[in-house]
CSV table of C-alpha atoms in Angstrom, one decimal:
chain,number,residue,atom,x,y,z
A,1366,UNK,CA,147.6,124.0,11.3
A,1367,UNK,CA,145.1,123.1,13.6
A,1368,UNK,CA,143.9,120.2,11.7
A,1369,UNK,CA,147.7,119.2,11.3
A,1370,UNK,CA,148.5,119.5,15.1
A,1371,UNK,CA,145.4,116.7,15.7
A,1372,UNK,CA,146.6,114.5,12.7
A,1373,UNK,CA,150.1,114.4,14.2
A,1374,UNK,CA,148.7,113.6,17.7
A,1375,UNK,CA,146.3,110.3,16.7
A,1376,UNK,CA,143.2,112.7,17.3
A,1377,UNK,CA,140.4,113.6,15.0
A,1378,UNK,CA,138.8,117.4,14.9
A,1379,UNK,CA,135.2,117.4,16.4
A,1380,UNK,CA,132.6,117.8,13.6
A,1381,UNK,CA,130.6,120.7,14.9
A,1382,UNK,CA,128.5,120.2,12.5
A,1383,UNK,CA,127.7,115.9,13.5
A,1384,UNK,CA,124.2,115.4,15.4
A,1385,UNK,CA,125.6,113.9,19.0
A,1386,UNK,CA,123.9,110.9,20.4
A,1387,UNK,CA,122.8,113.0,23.4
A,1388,UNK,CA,120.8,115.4,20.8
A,1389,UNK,CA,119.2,113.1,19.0
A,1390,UNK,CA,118.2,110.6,22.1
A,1391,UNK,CA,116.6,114.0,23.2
A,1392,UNK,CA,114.7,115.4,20.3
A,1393,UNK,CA,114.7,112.8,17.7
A,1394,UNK,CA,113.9,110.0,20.3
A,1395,UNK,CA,111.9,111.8,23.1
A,1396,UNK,CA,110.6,115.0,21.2
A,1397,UNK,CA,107.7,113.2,19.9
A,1398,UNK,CA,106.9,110.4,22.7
A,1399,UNK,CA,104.2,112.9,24.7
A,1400,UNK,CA,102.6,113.5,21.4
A,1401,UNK,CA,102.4,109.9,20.7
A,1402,UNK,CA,101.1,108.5,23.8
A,1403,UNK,CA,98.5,111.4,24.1
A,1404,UNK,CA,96.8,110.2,20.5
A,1405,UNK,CA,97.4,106.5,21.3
A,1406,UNK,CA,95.1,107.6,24.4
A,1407,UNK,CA,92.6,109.2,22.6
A,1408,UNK,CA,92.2,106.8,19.7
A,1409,UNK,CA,92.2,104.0,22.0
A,1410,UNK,CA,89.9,105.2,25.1
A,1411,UNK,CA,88.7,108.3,24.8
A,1412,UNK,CA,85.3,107.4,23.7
A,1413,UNK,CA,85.4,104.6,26.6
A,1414,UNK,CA,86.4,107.3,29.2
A,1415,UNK,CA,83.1,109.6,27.9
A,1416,UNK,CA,80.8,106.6,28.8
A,1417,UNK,CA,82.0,106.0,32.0
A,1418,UNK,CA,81.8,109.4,32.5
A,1419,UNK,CA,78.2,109.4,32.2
A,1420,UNK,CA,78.1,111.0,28.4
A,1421,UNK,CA,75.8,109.7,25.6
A,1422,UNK,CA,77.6,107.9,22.9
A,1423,UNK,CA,75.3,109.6,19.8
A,1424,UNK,CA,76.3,113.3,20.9
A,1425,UNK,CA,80.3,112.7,21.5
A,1426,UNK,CA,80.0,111.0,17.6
A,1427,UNK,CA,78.5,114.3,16.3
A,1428,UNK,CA,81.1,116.3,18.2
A,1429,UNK,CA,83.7,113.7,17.0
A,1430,UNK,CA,82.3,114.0,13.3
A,1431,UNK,CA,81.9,117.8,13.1
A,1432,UNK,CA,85.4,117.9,14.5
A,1433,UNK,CA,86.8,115.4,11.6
A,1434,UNK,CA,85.4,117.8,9.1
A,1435,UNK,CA,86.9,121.1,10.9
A,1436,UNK,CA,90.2,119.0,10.9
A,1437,UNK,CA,90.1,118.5,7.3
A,1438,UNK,CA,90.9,122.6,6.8
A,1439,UNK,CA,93.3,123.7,10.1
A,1440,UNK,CA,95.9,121.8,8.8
A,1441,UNK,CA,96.4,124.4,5.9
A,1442,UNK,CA,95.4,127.4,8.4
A,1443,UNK,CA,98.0,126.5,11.0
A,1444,UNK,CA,100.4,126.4,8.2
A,1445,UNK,CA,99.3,129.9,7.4
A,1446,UNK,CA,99.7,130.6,11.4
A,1447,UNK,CA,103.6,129.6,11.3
A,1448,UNK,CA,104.3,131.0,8.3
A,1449,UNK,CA,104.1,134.8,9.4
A,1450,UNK,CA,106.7,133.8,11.7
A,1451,UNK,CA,110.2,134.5,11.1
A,1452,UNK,CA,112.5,131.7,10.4
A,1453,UNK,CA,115.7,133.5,11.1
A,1454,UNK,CA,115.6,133.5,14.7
A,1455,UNK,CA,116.2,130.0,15.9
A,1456,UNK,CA,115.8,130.9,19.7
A,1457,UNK,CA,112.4,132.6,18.7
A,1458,UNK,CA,111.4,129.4,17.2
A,1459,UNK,CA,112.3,127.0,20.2
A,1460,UNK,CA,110.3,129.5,22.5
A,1461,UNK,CA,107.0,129.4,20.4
A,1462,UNK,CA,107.3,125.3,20.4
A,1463,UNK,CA,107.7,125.4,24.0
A,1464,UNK,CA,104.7,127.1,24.3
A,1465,UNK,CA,102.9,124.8,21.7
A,1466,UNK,CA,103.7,122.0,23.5
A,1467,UNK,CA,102.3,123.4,27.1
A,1468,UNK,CA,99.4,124.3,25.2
A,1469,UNK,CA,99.0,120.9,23.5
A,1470,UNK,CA,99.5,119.2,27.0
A,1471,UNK,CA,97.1,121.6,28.8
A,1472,UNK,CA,94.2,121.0,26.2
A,1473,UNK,CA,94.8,116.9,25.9
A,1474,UNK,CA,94.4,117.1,29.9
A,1475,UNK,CA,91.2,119.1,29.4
A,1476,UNK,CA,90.0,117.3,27.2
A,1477,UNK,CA,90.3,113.7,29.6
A,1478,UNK,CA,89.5,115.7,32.9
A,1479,UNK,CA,87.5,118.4,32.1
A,1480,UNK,CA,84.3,116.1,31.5
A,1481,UNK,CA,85.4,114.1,34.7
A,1482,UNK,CA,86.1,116.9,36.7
A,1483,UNK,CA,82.5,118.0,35.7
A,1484,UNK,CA,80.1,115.2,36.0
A,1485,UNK,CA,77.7,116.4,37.7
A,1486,UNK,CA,76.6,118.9,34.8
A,1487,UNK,CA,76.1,117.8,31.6
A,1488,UNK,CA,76.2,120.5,30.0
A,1489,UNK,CA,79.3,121.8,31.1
A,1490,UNK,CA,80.3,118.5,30.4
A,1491,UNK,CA,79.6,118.6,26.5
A,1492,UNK,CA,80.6,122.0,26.3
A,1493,UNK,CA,83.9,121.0,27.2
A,1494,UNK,CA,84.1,118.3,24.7
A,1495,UNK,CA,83.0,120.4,22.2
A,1496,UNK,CA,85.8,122.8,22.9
A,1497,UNK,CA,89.0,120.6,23.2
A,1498,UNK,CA,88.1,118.3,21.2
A,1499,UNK,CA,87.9,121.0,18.3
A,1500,UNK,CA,91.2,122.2,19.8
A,1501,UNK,CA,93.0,119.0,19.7
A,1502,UNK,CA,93.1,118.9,16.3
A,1503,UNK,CA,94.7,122.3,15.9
A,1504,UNK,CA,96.8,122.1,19.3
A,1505,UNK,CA,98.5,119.0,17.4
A,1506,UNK,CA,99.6,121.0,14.5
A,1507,UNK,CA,100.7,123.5,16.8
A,1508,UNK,CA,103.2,120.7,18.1
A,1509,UNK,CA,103.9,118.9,14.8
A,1510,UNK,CA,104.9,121.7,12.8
A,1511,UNK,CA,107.4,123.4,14.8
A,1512,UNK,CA,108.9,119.9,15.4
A,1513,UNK,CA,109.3,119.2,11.7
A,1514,UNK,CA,110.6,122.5,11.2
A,1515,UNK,CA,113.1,122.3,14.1
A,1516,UNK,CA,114.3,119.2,11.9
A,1517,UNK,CA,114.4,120.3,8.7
A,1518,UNK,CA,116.8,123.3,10.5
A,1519,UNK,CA,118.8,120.4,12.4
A,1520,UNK,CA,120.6,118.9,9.0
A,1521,UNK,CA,120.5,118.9,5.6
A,1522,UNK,CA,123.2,116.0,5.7
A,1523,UNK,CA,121.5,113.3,4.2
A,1524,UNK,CA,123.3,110.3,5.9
A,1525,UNK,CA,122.8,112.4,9.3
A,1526,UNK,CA,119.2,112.3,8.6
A,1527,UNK,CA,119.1,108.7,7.9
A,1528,UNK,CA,120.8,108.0,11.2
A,1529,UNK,CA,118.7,109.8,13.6
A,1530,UNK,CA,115.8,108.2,12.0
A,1531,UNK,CA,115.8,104.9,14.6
A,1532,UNK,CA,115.6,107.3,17.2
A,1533,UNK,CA,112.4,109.1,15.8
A,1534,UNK,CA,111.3,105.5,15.1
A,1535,UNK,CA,111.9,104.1,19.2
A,1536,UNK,CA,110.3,107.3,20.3
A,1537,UNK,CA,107.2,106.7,18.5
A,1538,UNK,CA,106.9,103.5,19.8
A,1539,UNK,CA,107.2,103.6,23.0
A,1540,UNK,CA,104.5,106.5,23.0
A,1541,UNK,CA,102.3,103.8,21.3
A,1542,UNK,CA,103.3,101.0,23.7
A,1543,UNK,CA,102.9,103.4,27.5
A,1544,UNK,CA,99.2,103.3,26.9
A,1545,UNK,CA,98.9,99.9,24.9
A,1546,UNK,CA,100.6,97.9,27.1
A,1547,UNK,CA,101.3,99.4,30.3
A,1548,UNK,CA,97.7,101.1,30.9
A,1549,UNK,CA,95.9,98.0,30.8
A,1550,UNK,CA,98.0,97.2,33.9
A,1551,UNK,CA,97.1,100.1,35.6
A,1552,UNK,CA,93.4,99.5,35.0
A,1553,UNK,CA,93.6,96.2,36.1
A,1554,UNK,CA,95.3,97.5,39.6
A,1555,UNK,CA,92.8,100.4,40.3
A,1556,UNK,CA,89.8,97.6,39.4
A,1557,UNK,CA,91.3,95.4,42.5
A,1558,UNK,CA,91.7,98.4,44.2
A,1559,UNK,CA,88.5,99.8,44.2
A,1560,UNK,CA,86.0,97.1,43.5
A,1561,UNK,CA,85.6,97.9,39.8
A,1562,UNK,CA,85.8,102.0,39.7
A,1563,UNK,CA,88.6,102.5,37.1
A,1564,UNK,CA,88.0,105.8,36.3
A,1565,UNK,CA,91.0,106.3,39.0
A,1566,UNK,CA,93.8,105.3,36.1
A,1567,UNK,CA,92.4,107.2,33.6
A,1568,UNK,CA,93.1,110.0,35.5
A,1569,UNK,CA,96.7,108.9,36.5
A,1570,UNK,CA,97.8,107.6,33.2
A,1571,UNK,CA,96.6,110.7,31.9
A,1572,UNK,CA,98.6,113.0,34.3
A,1573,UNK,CA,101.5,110.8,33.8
A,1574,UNK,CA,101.2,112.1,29.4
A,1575,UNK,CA,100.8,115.0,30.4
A,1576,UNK,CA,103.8,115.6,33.0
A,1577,UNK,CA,105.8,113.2,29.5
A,1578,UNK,CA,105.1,116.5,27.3
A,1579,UNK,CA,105.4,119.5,29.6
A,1580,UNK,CA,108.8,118.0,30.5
A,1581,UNK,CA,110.6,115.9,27.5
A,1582,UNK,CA,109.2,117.9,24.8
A,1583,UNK,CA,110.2,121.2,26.0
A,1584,UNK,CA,113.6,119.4,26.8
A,1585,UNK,CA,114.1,118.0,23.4
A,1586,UNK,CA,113.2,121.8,22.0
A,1587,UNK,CA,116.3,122.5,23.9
A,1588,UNK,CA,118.7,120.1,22.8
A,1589,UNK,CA,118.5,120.4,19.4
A,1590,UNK,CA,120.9,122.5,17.3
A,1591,UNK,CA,120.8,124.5,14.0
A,1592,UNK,CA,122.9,123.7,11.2
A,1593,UNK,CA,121.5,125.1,8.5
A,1594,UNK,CA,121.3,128.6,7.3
A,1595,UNK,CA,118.2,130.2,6.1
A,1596,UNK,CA,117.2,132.5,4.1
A,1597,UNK,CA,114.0,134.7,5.4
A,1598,UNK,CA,111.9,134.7,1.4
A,1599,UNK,CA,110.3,137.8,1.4
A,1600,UNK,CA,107.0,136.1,-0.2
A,1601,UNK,CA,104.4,135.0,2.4
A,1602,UNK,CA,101.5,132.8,2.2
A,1603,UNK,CA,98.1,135.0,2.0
A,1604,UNK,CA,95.4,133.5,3.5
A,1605,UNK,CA,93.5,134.2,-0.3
A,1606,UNK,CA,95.7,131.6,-1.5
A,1607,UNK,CA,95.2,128.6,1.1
A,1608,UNK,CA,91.1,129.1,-0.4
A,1609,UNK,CA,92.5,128.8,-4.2
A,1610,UNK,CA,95.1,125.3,-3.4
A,1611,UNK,CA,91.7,124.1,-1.9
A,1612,UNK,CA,89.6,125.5,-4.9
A,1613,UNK,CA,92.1,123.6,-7.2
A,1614,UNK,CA,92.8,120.7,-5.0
A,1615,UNK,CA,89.4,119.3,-5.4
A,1616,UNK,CA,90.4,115.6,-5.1
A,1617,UNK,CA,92.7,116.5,-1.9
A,1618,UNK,CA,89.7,118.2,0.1
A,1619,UNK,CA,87.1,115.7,-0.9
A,1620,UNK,CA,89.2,113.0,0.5
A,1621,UNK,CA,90.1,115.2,3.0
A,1622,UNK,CA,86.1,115.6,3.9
A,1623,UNK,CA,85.4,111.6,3.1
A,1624,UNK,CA,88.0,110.6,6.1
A,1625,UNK,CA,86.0,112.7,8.6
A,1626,UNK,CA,82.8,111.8,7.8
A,1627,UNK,CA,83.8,108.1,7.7
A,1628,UNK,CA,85.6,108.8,11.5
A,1629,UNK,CA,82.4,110.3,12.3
A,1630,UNK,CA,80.0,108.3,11.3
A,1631,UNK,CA,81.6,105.1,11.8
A,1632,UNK,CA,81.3,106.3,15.3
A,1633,UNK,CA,77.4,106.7,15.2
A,1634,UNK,CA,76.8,103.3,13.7
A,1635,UNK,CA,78.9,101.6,16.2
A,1636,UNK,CA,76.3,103.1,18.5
């Protein structure tokens, strides 16, 4: 009757069950732009921001190398981690990404100010490379995953899928273009500014990621919306079995292995 009554008066019933335009400019569009811009900054500058920071280039590449090989396993083991969680409680879920993402943005800012904050002890200095550098890698999963389960939960409508996919695509972007195109600006300021000390926008173009995540991500956590029922499988990864797929997937983990230790030492040799 209900669907009657808005056929008879020119209107259409609201699809509950459509992805708006604000949802998907929020989590589709915005949900991954901190994470973007925070490794367009480290791949781009980190290493650059260690030098001028007084560190030696040989000792960040073995901390960078021993890192790729540790990243080459925590993918599987955070996997493991978010397994034991329970799927059915959606609020749960958007809580424990929330908390990801602070923690993602909290180590990413460590890990650009911690060694700048410090400089006048090196060893407190390398200490804290070693640590969040080791912790980006993981700290990144933390983010990722929840954010591919949260859409995986939002539809399973294939054409909805396909349409929120420009969004994902702008987001990503502009992540990539903040630090490749508007950083460069900001150094080039701070280098009039201060005579050629631009260690200055580092620091603020850091900051500004890292206020990007703590605020947008957590917002886009928000916004988004379940539509699709699940069913809580009473069979759960052990962690015996992550050690057999690697066992068996010998190609997998040597190429795994081969990318860090060409990151790595690609890194040495430069130096």
């Amino acid at each position: 009757m209900k669907g009657d009554e808005f056929i008879m008066k020119g209107k259409k019933p609201k699809n509950l069950n459509k992805i708006s335009f604000g949802e998907a400019m929020l989590f589709d569009g915005c949900g991954k732009l901190g994470l973007t811009a925070l490794q367009a900054m480290v791949s781009s500058y980190l290493l650059l921001f260690y030098v001028k920071c007084g560190l030696e280039l040989k000792k960040v590449a073995v901390i960078f190398l021993v890192s790729k090989l540790f990243d080459a396993f925590n993918d599987v083991l955070s996997a493991y981690f978010f397994d034991k969680i329970p799927k059915n409680n959606f609020t749960r879920l958007k809580i424990i990404g929330i908390l990801c993402a602070f923690i993602y943005g909290i180590n990413g800012l460590l890990l650009f100010l911690g060694p700048y904050w410090s400089m006048g002890n090196k060893t407190l200095q390398y200490v804290i490379v070693w640590v969040t550098y080791l912790l980006y890698g993981i700290t990144t999963d933390l983010v990722e995953i929840p954010n591919n389960m949260f859409s995986a939960l939002q539809t399973e409508n294939v054409n909805q899928r396909a349409n929120v996919q420009p969004f994902k695509a702008i987001g990503q972007i502009l992540g990539g273009v903040i630090v490749t195109m508007l950083f460069p600006i900001v150094v080039s300021n701070m280098r009039t500014k201060t005579g050629g000390n631009d260690l200055q926008a580092y620091v603020s173009m850091v900051w500004m990621i890292f206020a990007v995540i703590v605020i947008l991500t957590p917002l886009a956590i928000i916004a988004v919306k379940k539509r699709v029922n699940t069913i809580q499988s009473e069979e759960k990864i052990k962690l015996g079995d992550i050690f057999r797929c690697l066992k068996v997937k010998e190609v997998f983990v040597a190429c795994a292995v081969q990318i860090g230790v060409t990151g790595g030492v690609s890194v040495i040799y430069s130096t």
